[in-house]
Short mmCIF file of C-alpha atoms in Angstrom, two decimals:
data_model
loop_
_atom_site.label_atom_id
_atom_site.label_comp_id
_atom_site.label_asym_id
_atom_site.label_seq_id
_atom_site.Cartn_x
_atom_site.Cartn_y
_atom_site.Cartn_z
CA GLN A 1 -12.42 189.77 -64.06
CA GLN A 2 -11.92 187.09 -61.42
CA PRO A 3 -14.28 184.16 -62.17
CA VAL A 4 -16.92 183.23 -59.62
CA GLN A 5 -16.91 179.70 -58.24
CA SER A 6 -19.66 177.87 -56.41
CA PRO A 7 -20.11 176.30 -53.99
CA GLN A 8 -17.39 177.55 -51.62
CA ALA A 9 -17.20 174.17 -49.89
CA VAL A 10 -18.73 170.73 -50.18
CA ILE A 11 -18.52 167.60 -48.03
CA LEU A 12 -19.11 164.18 -49.57
CA ARG A 13 -19.06 160.55 -48.58
CA GLU A 14 -16.97 158.21 -50.69
CA GLY A 15 -18.86 157.24 -53.82
CA GLU A 16 -21.01 160.38 -53.97
CA ASP A 17 -20.99 162.84 -56.86
CA ALA A 18 -20.29 166.58 -56.88
CA VAL A 19 -20.49 169.49 -59.30
CA ILE A 20 -18.39 172.64 -59.08
CA ASN A 21 -19.36 175.66 -61.13
CA CYS A 22 -17.31 178.54 -62.55
CA SER A 23 -18.70 181.60 -64.31
CA SER A 24 -17.29 184.70 -65.93
CA SER A 25 -18.77 187.99 -67.07
CA LYS A 26 -16.31 188.13 -69.99
CA ALA A 27 -16.05 186.12 -73.21
CA LEU A 28 -13.29 183.60 -72.53
CA TYR A 29 -10.68 181.88 -74.66
CA SER A 30 -10.43 178.86 -72.37
CA VAL A 31 -11.09 177.50 -68.89
CA HIS A 32 -8.59 175.51 -66.83
CA TRP A 33 -9.30 173.34 -63.80
CA TYR A 34 -6.73 172.66 -61.06
CA ARG A 35 -6.73 170.81 -57.75
CA GLN A 36 -4.58 171.86 -54.81
CA LYS A 37 -3.74 169.81 -51.74
CA HIS A 38 -2.84 171.60 -48.51
CA GLY A 39 0.69 173.02 -48.62
CA GLU A 40 1.26 172.06 -52.24
CA ALA A 41 1.15 173.77 -55.63
CA PRO A 42 -1.97 173.52 -57.81
CA VAL A 43 -2.04 170.48 -60.09
CA PHE A 44 -3.52 170.63 -63.58
CA LEU A 45 -6.68 168.63 -64.29
CA MET A 46 -7.94 169.73 -67.70
CA ILE A 47 -8.41 172.55 -70.20
CA LEU A 48 -11.58 173.41 -72.07
CA LEU A 49 -11.40 175.63 -75.12
CA LYS A 50 -14.25 177.75 -76.40
CA GLY A 51 -16.56 175.71 -78.57
CA GLY A 52 -18.62 174.03 -75.87
CA GLU A 53 -16.44 170.97 -75.53
CA GLN A 54 -16.55 168.47 -72.75
CA LYS A 55 -13.61 166.54 -71.43
CA GLY A 56 -13.06 163.66 -69.09
CA HIS A 57 -10.23 162.36 -66.98
CA ASP A 58 -10.94 159.10 -65.17
CA LYS A 59 -14.10 159.91 -63.15
CA ILE A 60 -13.63 163.68 -63.39
CA SER A 61 -15.10 165.52 -66.35
CA ALA A 62 -15.90 169.09 -67.26
CA SER A 63 -17.92 171.15 -69.69
CA PHE A 64 -17.73 174.70 -71.02
CA ASN A 65 -20.83 176.57 -72.15
CA GLU A 66 -19.46 179.33 -74.34
CA LYS A 67 -22.81 181.15 -74.63
CA LYS A 68 -23.14 181.49 -70.86
CA GLN A 69 -19.36 181.69 -70.16
CA GLN A 70 -19.83 178.97 -67.59
CA SER A 71 -17.85 175.84 -66.88
CA SER A 72 -18.72 172.94 -64.61
CA LEU A 73 -16.48 170.26 -63.12
CA TYR A 74 -18.13 166.90 -62.45
CA LEU A 75 -16.67 164.49 -59.91
CA THR A 76 -18.25 161.06 -60.12
CA ALA A 77 -18.07 158.32 -57.49
CA SER A 78 -15.71 160.41 -55.38
CA GLN A 79 -12.65 158.89 -53.75
CA LEU A 80 -10.75 160.03 -50.66
CA SER A 81 -7.96 161.24 -52.95
CA TYR A 82 -10.33 163.79 -54.50
CA SER A 83 -10.19 165.90 -51.34
CA GLY A 84 -8.59 169.29 -51.85
CA THR A 85 -9.38 172.74 -53.15
CA TYR A 86 -10.49 173.06 -56.76
CA PHE A 87 -9.80 176.19 -58.78
CA CYS A 88 -11.00 177.27 -62.17
CA GLY A 89 -8.71 179.51 -64.16
CA THR A 90 -10.11 181.62 -66.97
CA VAL A 91 -8.08 182.90 -69.90
CA LEU A 92 -8.85 186.21 -71.55
CA ASN A 93 -5.66 188.29 -71.87
CA ASP A 94 -4.08 186.55 -68.89
CA MET A 95 -5.15 183.77 -66.51
CA ARG A 96 -7.21 184.55 -63.40
CA PHE A 97 -8.52 182.15 -60.82
CA GLY A 98 -11.65 181.82 -58.79
CA ALA A 99 -11.58 181.78 -54.99
CA GLY A 100 -11.73 177.99 -54.96
CA THR A 101 -14.06 175.22 -53.80
CA ARG A 102 -12.94 173.15 -50.83
CA LEU A 103 -13.94 169.53 -51.35
CA THR A 104 -13.81 167.05 -48.46
CA VAL A 105 -14.46 163.38 -49.08
CA LYS A 106 -15.11 161.28 -45.97
CA PRO A 107 -15.04 157.47 -45.67
CA ASN B 1 13.09 167.88 -65.86
CA ALA B 2 13.12 170.92 -63.55
CA GLY B 3 9.97 172.67 -64.82
CA VAL B 4 9.35 175.88 -62.81
CA THR B 5 11.84 176.54 -60.03
CA GLN B 6 11.21 179.08 -57.28
CA THR B 7 13.71 180.27 -54.69
CA PRO B 8 13.69 180.66 -51.77
CA LYS B 9 11.04 178.27 -50.42
CA PHE B 10 10.69 180.19 -47.15
CA GLN B 11 11.61 183.73 -46.16
CA VAL B 12 11.04 186.00 -43.18
CA LEU B 13 11.47 189.74 -43.65
CA LYS B 14 11.11 192.81 -41.51
CA THR B 15 8.78 195.62 -42.52
CA GLY B 16 10.51 197.96 -44.94
CA GLN B 17 13.06 195.46 -46.23
CA SER B 18 13.28 194.66 -49.92
CA MET B 19 13.82 191.32 -51.55
CA THR B 20 13.57 189.45 -54.83
CA LEU B 21 11.73 186.18 -55.32
CA GLN B 22 13.34 184.18 -58.07
CA CYS B 23 11.53 182.16 -60.73
CA ALA B 24 13.08 180.19 -63.58
CA GLN B 25 11.62 177.78 -66.13
CA ASP B 26 13.43 175.49 -68.55
CA MET B 27 10.54 174.76 -70.94
CA ASN B 28 11.05 177.74 -73.26
CA HIS B 29 7.64 179.10 -72.27
CA GLU B 30 6.73 182.58 -73.47
CA TYR B 31 4.09 183.28 -70.83
CA MET B 32 5.05 183.60 -67.15
CA SER B 33 3.12 184.96 -64.21
CA TRP B 34 3.16 185.55 -60.46
CA TYR B 35 0.29 184.86 -58.07
CA ARG B 36 -0.19 185.34 -54.37
CA GLN B 37 -2.41 183.04 -52.36
CA ASP B 38 -4.07 184.09 -49.13
CA PRO B 39 -6.57 181.99 -47.15
CA GLY B 40 -10.03 182.14 -48.75
CA MET B 41 -8.84 184.41 -51.57
CA GLY B 42 -7.71 181.90 -54.13
CA LEU B 43 -4.84 182.75 -56.45
CA ARG B 44 -4.60 186.42 -57.32
CA LEU B 45 -2.56 187.57 -60.30
CA ILE B 46 0.20 190.07 -59.47
CA HIS B 47 2.09 190.55 -62.75
CA TYR B 48 2.53 188.60 -65.94
CA SER B 49 4.74 188.52 -69.02
CA VAL B 50 3.98 187.34 -72.56
CA GLY B 51 7.64 187.30 -73.57
CA ALA B 52 11.09 188.72 -72.88
CA GLY B 53 10.94 192.47 -72.43
CA ILE B 54 7.14 192.55 -72.02
CA THR B 55 5.36 192.71 -68.66
CA ASP B 56 1.92 193.82 -67.53
CA GLN B 57 -0.03 194.26 -64.33
CA GLY B 58 -2.52 191.80 -62.94
CA GLU B 59 -5.14 192.19 -60.21
CA VAL B 60 -2.90 193.16 -57.28
CA PRO B 61 0.32 194.77 -58.62
CA ASN B 62 0.88 197.47 -55.98
CA GLY B 63 4.10 197.05 -54.01
CA TYR B 64 5.64 194.64 -56.53
CA ASN B 65 7.93 195.08 -59.53
CA VAL B 66 8.86 192.61 -62.25
CA SER B 67 11.16 192.47 -65.25
CA ARG B 68 11.72 189.85 -67.96
CA SER B 69 15.17 190.17 -69.51
CA THR B 70 15.34 186.52 -70.62
CA THR B 71 12.77 183.89 -71.59
CA GLU B 72 13.81 181.71 -68.64
CA ASP B 73 13.68 184.12 -65.69
CA PHE B 74 10.89 186.23 -64.19
CA PRO B 75 11.88 187.67 -60.79
CA LEU B 76 9.40 189.40 -58.48
CA ARG B 77 10.67 192.31 -56.38
CA LEU B 78 9.15 193.58 -53.17
CA LEU B 79 10.29 197.18 -52.90
CA SER B 80 9.44 197.88 -49.24
CA ALA B 81 7.87 194.87 -47.53
CA ALA B 82 4.65 195.34 -45.58
CA PRO B 83 2.84 192.86 -43.29
CA SER B 84 -0.04 192.78 -45.82
CA GLN B 85 2.36 191.10 -48.24
CA THR B 86 2.64 188.03 -46.01
CA SER B 87 1.45 185.27 -48.32
CA VAL B 88 2.38 182.25 -50.40
CA TYR B 89 3.72 183.27 -53.80
CA PHE B 90 3.48 181.03 -56.85
CA CYS B 91 5.24 181.48 -60.15
CA ALA B 92 3.70 179.81 -63.21
CA SER B 93 4.47 179.40 -66.90
CA ARG B 94 2.72 178.33 -70.11
CA THR B 95 3.81 178.04 -73.73
CA ARG B 96 1.72 181.10 -74.65
CA VAL B 97 -1.29 182.81 -73.09
CA TYR B 98 -3.52 181.49 -75.92
CA SER B 99 -2.56 177.87 -75.82
CA ASN B 100 -4.22 174.52 -75.27
CA GLN B 101 -1.38 173.51 -72.97
CA PRO B 102 -1.54 173.52 -69.17
CA GLN B 103 0.00 176.10 -66.91
CA HIS B 104 2.86 174.79 -64.77
CA PHE B 105 3.35 176.03 -61.21
CA GLY B 106 6.45 176.25 -59.07
CA ASP B 107 6.37 174.87 -55.52
CA GLY B 108 5.79 178.29 -54.00
CA THR B 109 7.60 180.72 -51.71
CA ARG B 110 6.18 181.17 -48.21
CA LEU B 111 6.89 184.76 -47.18
CA SER B 112 6.30 186.24 -43.73
CA ILE B 113 6.71 189.95 -43.05
CA LEU B 114 7.08 190.97 -39.42
#
């Protein structure tokens, strides 16, 4: 039941865009997105509930396609501070996380 | 504004020893859970609880026990530590499993088993 994330890693230059995908084989209640810096706890970014909504937070937004049980995280005009590992968490009867996507933003 | 508090932050054990990782939250959250994080594996769910007196297994429950006697506390017990249990352990809580509120994480416990 662990969601599948792609890509595993991505390297960007400042100002470039990135998309991180998360998919599940089960019908989900919601999808969460978190970012984790090295040696720290995961930090909440946003929640998407079933219903196909899309949310935004500064230059980071996400969508949830309920029919496909897929969510995508969009990072626009990336900044150095966006570097870290991004996890999607999917809620069915509990919350499970994907293996993560390591994002590196270079000057 | 404590949030989710985990103790200890670091621990070294010998193979075969037992210990309890403590987790407490002060937000009156019903749902609490334990994850372990290993390099390249993401966060894997060990056990979770939807309320006091109710616990259930996650993805990797073997070798771990939990109990939930109060809403605030959710300790994780290692019965007989093994080197494969060397990991970073995170406790987390939410209002309820079906909620539009975020999940809060503790700072983690870094556990090494020799």
